[in-house]
Tab-separated table of C-alpha atoms and ligand atoms in Angstrom:
chain	number	residue	atom	x	y	z
A	1	UNK	CA	-15.665	-21.768	0.791
A	2	UNK	CA	-15.743	-17.682	0.673
A	3	UNK	CA	-12.322	-17.269	-1.320
A	4	UNK	CA	-10.605	-13.958	-2.216
A	5	UNK	CA	-7.560	-13.271	-4.177
A	6	UNK	CA	-5.289	-10.428	-3.134
A	7	UNK	CA	-4.421	-8.534	-6.660
A	8	UNK	CA	-0.743	-7.220	-6.040
A	9	UNK	CA	2.344	-7.957	-7.162
A	10	UNK	CA	4.152	-6.632	-4.332
A	11	UNK	CA	5.551	-9.226	-2.316
A	12	UNK	CA	5.643	-6.952	0.831
A	13	UNK	CA	2.023	-5.545	0.298
A	14	UNK	CA	1.143	-8.990	0.056
A	15	UNK	CA	2.384	-10.514	3.059
A	16	UNK	CA	0.785	-7.668	5.435
A	17	UNK	CA	-2.455	-7.775	3.897
A	18	UNK	CA	-2.218	-11.834	4.163
A	19	UNK	CA	-1.763	-11.383	7.888
A	20	UNK	CA	-4.202	-8.476	8.135
A	21	UNK	CA	-7.013	-10.872	6.676
A	22	UNK	CA	-5.992	-13.720	8.922
A	23	UNK	CA	-8.868	-14.645	11.671
A	24	UNK	CA	-11.620	-15.155	8.917
A	25	UNK	CA	-12.948	-18.139	7.258
A	26	UNK	CA	-12.039	-16.695	4.072
A	27	UNK	CA	-9.480	-18.661	1.532
A	28	UNK	CA	-6.858	-15.887	0.571
A	29	UNK	CA	-5.236	-16.926	-2.186
A	30	UNK	CA	-2.545	-14.446	-4.560
A	31	UNK	CA	-2.140	-13.813	-8.179
A	32	UNK	CA	0.542	-16.231	-7.828
A	33	UNK	CA	-2.160	-18.877	-8.763
A	34	UNK	CA	-3.186	-17.086	-12.187
A	35	UNK	CA	0.267	-16.929	-13.795
A	36	UNK	CA	-1.290	-15.674	-17.190
A	37	UNK	CA	-2.784	-12.604	-15.415
A	38	UNK	CA	-1.424	-9.676	-17.307
A	39	UNK	CA	0.121	-6.165	-15.755
A	40	UNK	CA	-1.900	-3.583	-15.074
A	41	UNK	CA	-1.147	0.005	-16.040
A	42	UNK	CA	-1.376	2.204	-12.673
A	43	UNK	CA	-2.882	5.579	-14.723
A	44	UNK	CA	-5.126	7.238	-11.873
A	45	UNK	CA	-4.176	10.373	-10.222
A	46	UNK	CA	-5.863	9.193	-6.947
A	47	UNK	CA	-5.374	5.972	-4.429
A	48	UNK	CA	-9.199	5.479	-5.081
A	49	UNK	CA	-8.816	5.485	-8.640
A	50	UNK	CA	-5.895	3.293	-8.913
A	51	UNK	CA	-7.475	0.894	-6.183
A	52	UNK	CA	-10.717	0.771	-8.145
A	53	UNK	CA	-8.383	0.317	-11.264
A	54	UNK	CA	-6.501	-2.604	-10.187
A	55	UNK	CA	-9.407	-4.024	-8.427
A	56	UNK	CA	-11.501	-4.338	-11.397
A	57	UNK	CA	-8.828	-5.285	-14.197
A	58	UNK	CA	-7.112	-8.253	-12.009
A	59	UNK	CA	-11.256	-9.241	-10.980
A	60	UNK	CA	-11.176	-10.032	-14.763
A	61	UNK	CA	-8.344	-12.297	-14.924
A	62	UNK	CA	-8.645	-15.111	-11.343
A	63	UNK	CA	-11.709	-17.136	-13.157
A	64	UNK	CA	-14.508	-15.053	-11.504
A	65	UNK	CA	-13.215	-14.803	-8.003
A	66	UNK	CA	-13.502	-11.884	-5.951
A	67	UNK	CA	-10.585	-9.610	-6.341
A	68	UNK	CA	-8.949	-7.413	-3.651
A	69	UNK	CA	-6.677	-4.431	-4.528
A	70	UNK	CA	-4.359	-2.208	-2.636
A	71	UNK	CA	-3.474	1.514	-3.938
A	72	UNK	CA	-0.989	3.086	-1.019
A	73	UNK	CA	1.274	5.510	-0.492
A	74	UNK	CA	2.838	8.439	1.355
A	75	UNK	CA	1.828	12.063	1.318
A	76	UNK	CA	4.291	14.523	2.804
A	77	UNK	CA	2.813	17.938	3.667
A	78	UNK	CA	6.373	19.665	3.052
A	79	UNK	CA	6.483	18.137	-0.793
A	80	UNK	CA	2.725	19.493	-1.336
A	81	UNK	CA	1.489	15.624	-1.097
A	82	UNK	CA	4.186	14.035	-3.100
A	83	UNK	CA	5.043	11.424	-3.768
A	84	UNK	CA	1.619	10.504	-3.360
A	85	UNK	CA	0.315	7.659	-5.845
A	86	UNK	CA	3.556	7.512	-7.445
A	87	UNK	CA	5.501	6.132	-3.741
A	88	UNK	CA	6.261	3.214	-6.038
A	89	UNK	CA	8.393	5.121	-8.613
A	90	UNK	CA	9.308	8.183	-6.621
A	91	UNK	CA	13.114	7.942	-7.468
A	92	UNK	CA	12.766	6.921	-10.788
A	93	UNK	CA	9.944	9.409	-11.964
A	94	UNK	CA	11.323	8.585	-15.756
A	95	UNK	CA	8.990	4.815	-15.222
A	96	UNK	CA	5.746	5.739	-16.675
A	97	UNK	CA	4.445	3.350	-14.396
A	98	UNK	CA	5.453	1.340	-11.500
A	99	UNK	CA	7.773	-1.463	-12.319
A	100	UNK	CA	8.000	-3.784	-9.790
A	101	UNK	CA	6.095	-5.012	-6.836
A	102	UNK	CA	9.087	-4.404	-4.550
A	103	UNK	CA	9.795	-0.788	-5.678
A	104	UNK	CA	12.571	-1.809	-7.604
A	105	UNK	CA	12.283	-0.841	-10.948
A	106	UNK	CA	15.411	-0.233	-13.357
A	107	UNK	CA	17.688	2.519	-10.944
A	108	UNK	CA	14.592	2.350	-8.074
A	109	UNK	CA	14.762	0.570	-4.712
A	110	UNK	CA	13.089	1.416	-1.623
A	111	UNK	CA	16.285	2.940	-0.251
A	112	UNK	CA	16.640	5.233	-3.478
A	113	UNK	CA	12.969	6.711	-2.779
A	114	UNK	CA	14.085	7.244	0.961
A	115	UNK	CA	17.480	8.266	0.313
A	116	UNK	CA	15.515	10.997	-2.234
A	117	UNK	CA	13.079	11.934	0.278
A	118	UNK	CA	15.280	12.569	3.024
A	119	UNK	CA	17.482	14.887	0.547
A	120	UNK	CA	14.759	16.597	-0.442
A	121	UNK	CA	13.688	17.107	3.215
A	122	UNK	CA	17.112	18.123	4.238
A	123	UNK	CA	16.470	21.722	5.559
A	124	UNK	CA	12.810	21.058	6.767
A	125	UNK	CA	12.598	21.697	10.309
A	126	UNK	CA	11.212	18.809	12.586
A	127	UNK	CA	7.887	21.133	12.940
A	128	UNK	CA	7.186	21.090	9.242
A	129	UNK	CA	7.990	17.320	8.437
A	130	UNK	CA	4.310	16.125	9.213
A	131	UNK	CA	3.385	13.284	6.262
A	132	UNK	CA	0.798	10.726	5.800
A	133	UNK	CA	0.255	7.041	4.878
A	134	UNK	CA	-2.901	6.574	3.130
A	135	UNK	CA	-4.117	3.044	1.671
A	136	UNK	CA	-7.250	2.361	-0.233
A	137	UNK	CA	-8.683	-0.997	-0.443
A	138	UNK	CA	-11.170	-1.745	-3.293
A	139	UNK	CA	-12.926	-5.275	-3.820
A	140	UNK	CA	-14.521	-5.948	-7.545
A	141	UNK	CA	-15.893	-9.083	-9.097
A	142	UNK	CA	-16.122	-9.501	-12.761
A	143	UNK	CA	-14.580	-5.943	-13.750
A	144	UNK	CA	-17.420	-4.369	-11.290
A	145	UNK	CA	-16.147	-2.860	-7.850
A	146	UNK	CA	-18.201	-3.836	-5.115
A	147	UNK	CA	-16.425	-1.812	-2.319
A	148	UNK	CA	-13.891	0.700	-1.324
A	149	UNK	CA	-12.310	1.487	2.172
A	150	UNK	CA	-9.528	3.934	3.116
A	151	UNK	CA	-7.322	3.852	5.688
A	152	UNK	CA	-4.585	6.964	6.827
A	153	UNK	CA	-1.755	7.318	9.123
A	154	UNK	CA	-0.332	10.504	10.451
A	155	UNK	CA	3.111	11.060	11.190
A	156	UNK	CA	6.340	12.607	10.294
A	157	UNK	CA	9.381	12.307	8.411
A	158	UNK	CA	12.375	11.109	10.329
A	159	UNK	CA	16.019	12.850	9.603
A	160	UNK	CA	17.525	9.487	8.697
A	161	UNK	CA	16.398	5.452	8.430
A	162	UNK	CA	16.065	3.582	11.393
A	163	UNK	CA	15.187	0.355	11.533
A	164	UNK	CA	15.014	-2.811	9.210
A	165	UNK	CA	11.639	-4.182	9.443
A	166	UNK	CA	8.765	-3.631	7.119
A	167	UNK	CA	9.570	-2.202	4.088
A	168	UNK	CA	9.366	1.065	1.503
A	169	UNK	CA	8.878	4.071	3.534
A	170	UNK	CA	9.091	2.563	6.634
A	171	UNK	CA	12.310	3.389	7.927
A	172	UNK	CA	11.598	7.345	7.775
A	173	UNK	CA	8.015	7.307	8.533
A	174	UNK	CA	7.218	7.696	11.932
A	175	UNK	CA	3.498	7.552	13.125
A	176	UNK	CA	1.988	10.072	15.306
A	177	UNK	CA	2.619	9.251	19.317
A	178	UNK	CA	5.325	7.024	18.513
A	179	UNK	CA	9.147	7.622	18.692
A	180	UNK	CA	9.603	4.898	16.684
A	181	UNK	CA	9.781	4.511	12.475
A	182	UNK	CA	7.590	1.477	11.767
A	183	UNK	CA	10.584	-0.107	10.322
A	184	UNK	CA	11.245	-0.225	14.274
A	185	UNK	CA	7.990	-1.606	15.093
A	186	UNK	CA	6.986	-5.214	15.112
A	187	UNK	CA	4.567	-6.214	11.962
A	188	UNK	CA	1.316	-6.088	14.901
A	189	UNK	CA	2.307	-3.073	16.304
A	190	UNK	CA	2.567	-1.716	12.686
A	191	UNK	CA	-0.887	-3.212	11.934
A	192	UNK	CA	-2.599	-1.401	14.966
A	193	UNK	CA	-1.994	1.819	13.584
A	194	UNK	CA	-0.793	1.469	9.833
A	195	UNK	CA	-2.958	3.001	7.108
A	196	UNK	CA	-3.426	-0.541	5.947
A	197	UNK	CA	-4.090	-2.352	9.324
A	198	UNK	CA	-7.095	0.542	9.066
A	199	UNK	CA	-8.279	-0.027	6.110
A	200	UNK	CA	-7.974	-3.669	6.289
A	201	UNK	CA	-10.401	-3.921	9.469
A	202	UNK	CA	-12.949	-2.352	7.298
A	203	UNK	CA	-12.289	-4.367	4.423
A	204	UNK	CA	-12.786	-7.111	6.621
A	205	UNK	CA	-16.173	-6.323	7.190
A	206	UNK	CA	-17.250	-5.245	3.999
A	207	UNK	CA	-16.271	-8.682	2.559
A	208	UNK	CA	-17.868	-10.677	5.417
A	209	UNK	CA	-21.305	-8.497	4.439
A	210	UNK	CA	-20.300	-9.547	0.531
A	211	UNK	CA	-20.132	-13.101	1.117
A	212	UNK	CA	-23.223	-13.453	3.584
A	213	UNK	CA	-25.225	-11.439	1.047
A	214	UNK	CA	-23.713	-13.872	-1.996
A	215	UNK	CA	-25.112	-16.676	0.250
B	301	ITT	P1	1.172	-3.053	-6.832
B	301	ITT	O1	0.564	-2.323	-7.432
B	301	ITT	O2	1.038	-4.334	-7.157
B	301	ITT	O3	0.070	-3.566	-5.669
B	301	ITT	P2	2.977	-1.373	-5.920
B	301	ITT	O4	4.234	-1.588	-4.889
B	301	ITT	O5	2.866	-0.657	-7.083
B	301	ITT	O6	2.452	-3.114	-6.122
B	301	ITT	P3	1.406	0.801	-5.220
B	301	ITT	O7	1.148	1.350	-6.297
B	301	ITT	O8	0.218	0.839	-4.380
B	301	ITT	O9	2.091	-0.771	-5.263
B	301	ITT	O10	2.653	1.487	-4.042
B	301	ITT	C1	2.892	1.616	-3.299
B	301	ITT	C2	3.912	2.203	-2.491
B	301	ITT	O11	3.867	3.038	-1.695
B	301	ITT	C3	4.791	0.948	-2.314
B	301	ITT	O12	5.958	0.280	-3.240
B	301	ITT	C4	5.959	1.588	-0.865
B	301	ITT	O13	7.015	2.636	-1.464
B	301	ITT	C5	4.642	2.986	-0.852
B	301	ITT	N1	4.018	2.306	0.560
B	301	ITT	C6	3.097	1.837	0.770
B	301	ITT	N2	2.927	0.981	1.648
B	301	ITT	C7	3.747	1.232	2.481
B	301	ITT	C8	3.991	0.664	3.866
B	301	ITT	O14	2.866	0.150	4.971
B	301	ITT	N3	5.141	0.829	4.376
B	301	ITT	C9	6.307	1.641	3.723
B	301	ITT	N4	5.723	2.203	2.152
B	301	ITT	C10	4.739	2.018	1.614
C-alpha cells in the first residue's frame, strides 16, 4: 500500500494536512511513529528552500518512506513581506530557529505573533493591509526531493483578532472575497481557498503520479 509520512512537528498543520489527504488510498503516517527522528534546522531563506530542506532531512529518518514537508507562512505587504519564512517565530526573533511546532517556543505563542502583527499595523489603513499566505509542499525519498508544489491565498490583515477556529495567524487573516477571518471559517471552508488547500490538492496529484510510476 502506498504510504507517506507527514513530516511536520506542528500538530495544527498535521491536522490540516491529514484532512487534505483524505479520500485517497494512501496510508498517512506522522513523525509520531518515528520517535528517534531528530529536529531539523530551518536555515532556508525561502519557503521552497525550507520545504525541500525539511522533506529531504526527514526522508532520511523515516525508514525509506516518502516524506511530505510543508513550509508556510504569512507575507504582509506593509511589512515588506515579513514575517515570511520567520512566521512561526515572529515575536521571538531571538530564537535562531522555530522552536515549537505550535508556534509556542519560549515566549512566542500564536497570540504573541498576532499581537505583534496588529501592533505593527496599527496605523495602516484598510487599503494597505494586503497580505498573502504561502504554503510550499515538498516530497522526498531517501534524501532526494521528488516534487515541490506551491499554494497561495491573498487577503488582508484584520484590525483585531476574530474567531476561535484554526491556528496561528488565522484570527487576523481575511481571505479575499470574504468578510470573515480564517478562524471564523469551518475547516472545509478554509481548505477550499487556503494556501495549504491549494498546495495539497497539487501535492495529491503529484503523489498519485509518483506511486503510479513506482508501480
Ligand atoms: P514544522 O516546520 O515542523 O512543519 P512550523 O510551525 O515550524 O512546523 P513553519 O516553519 O512552516 O512550520 O511555520 C509555519 C508558521 O506559519 C506557523 O507556525 C504559523 O504561525 C504560520 N502559518 C502557516 N500556515 C498557517 C495557517 O494555515 N494558518 C495560520 N497560520 C499559519
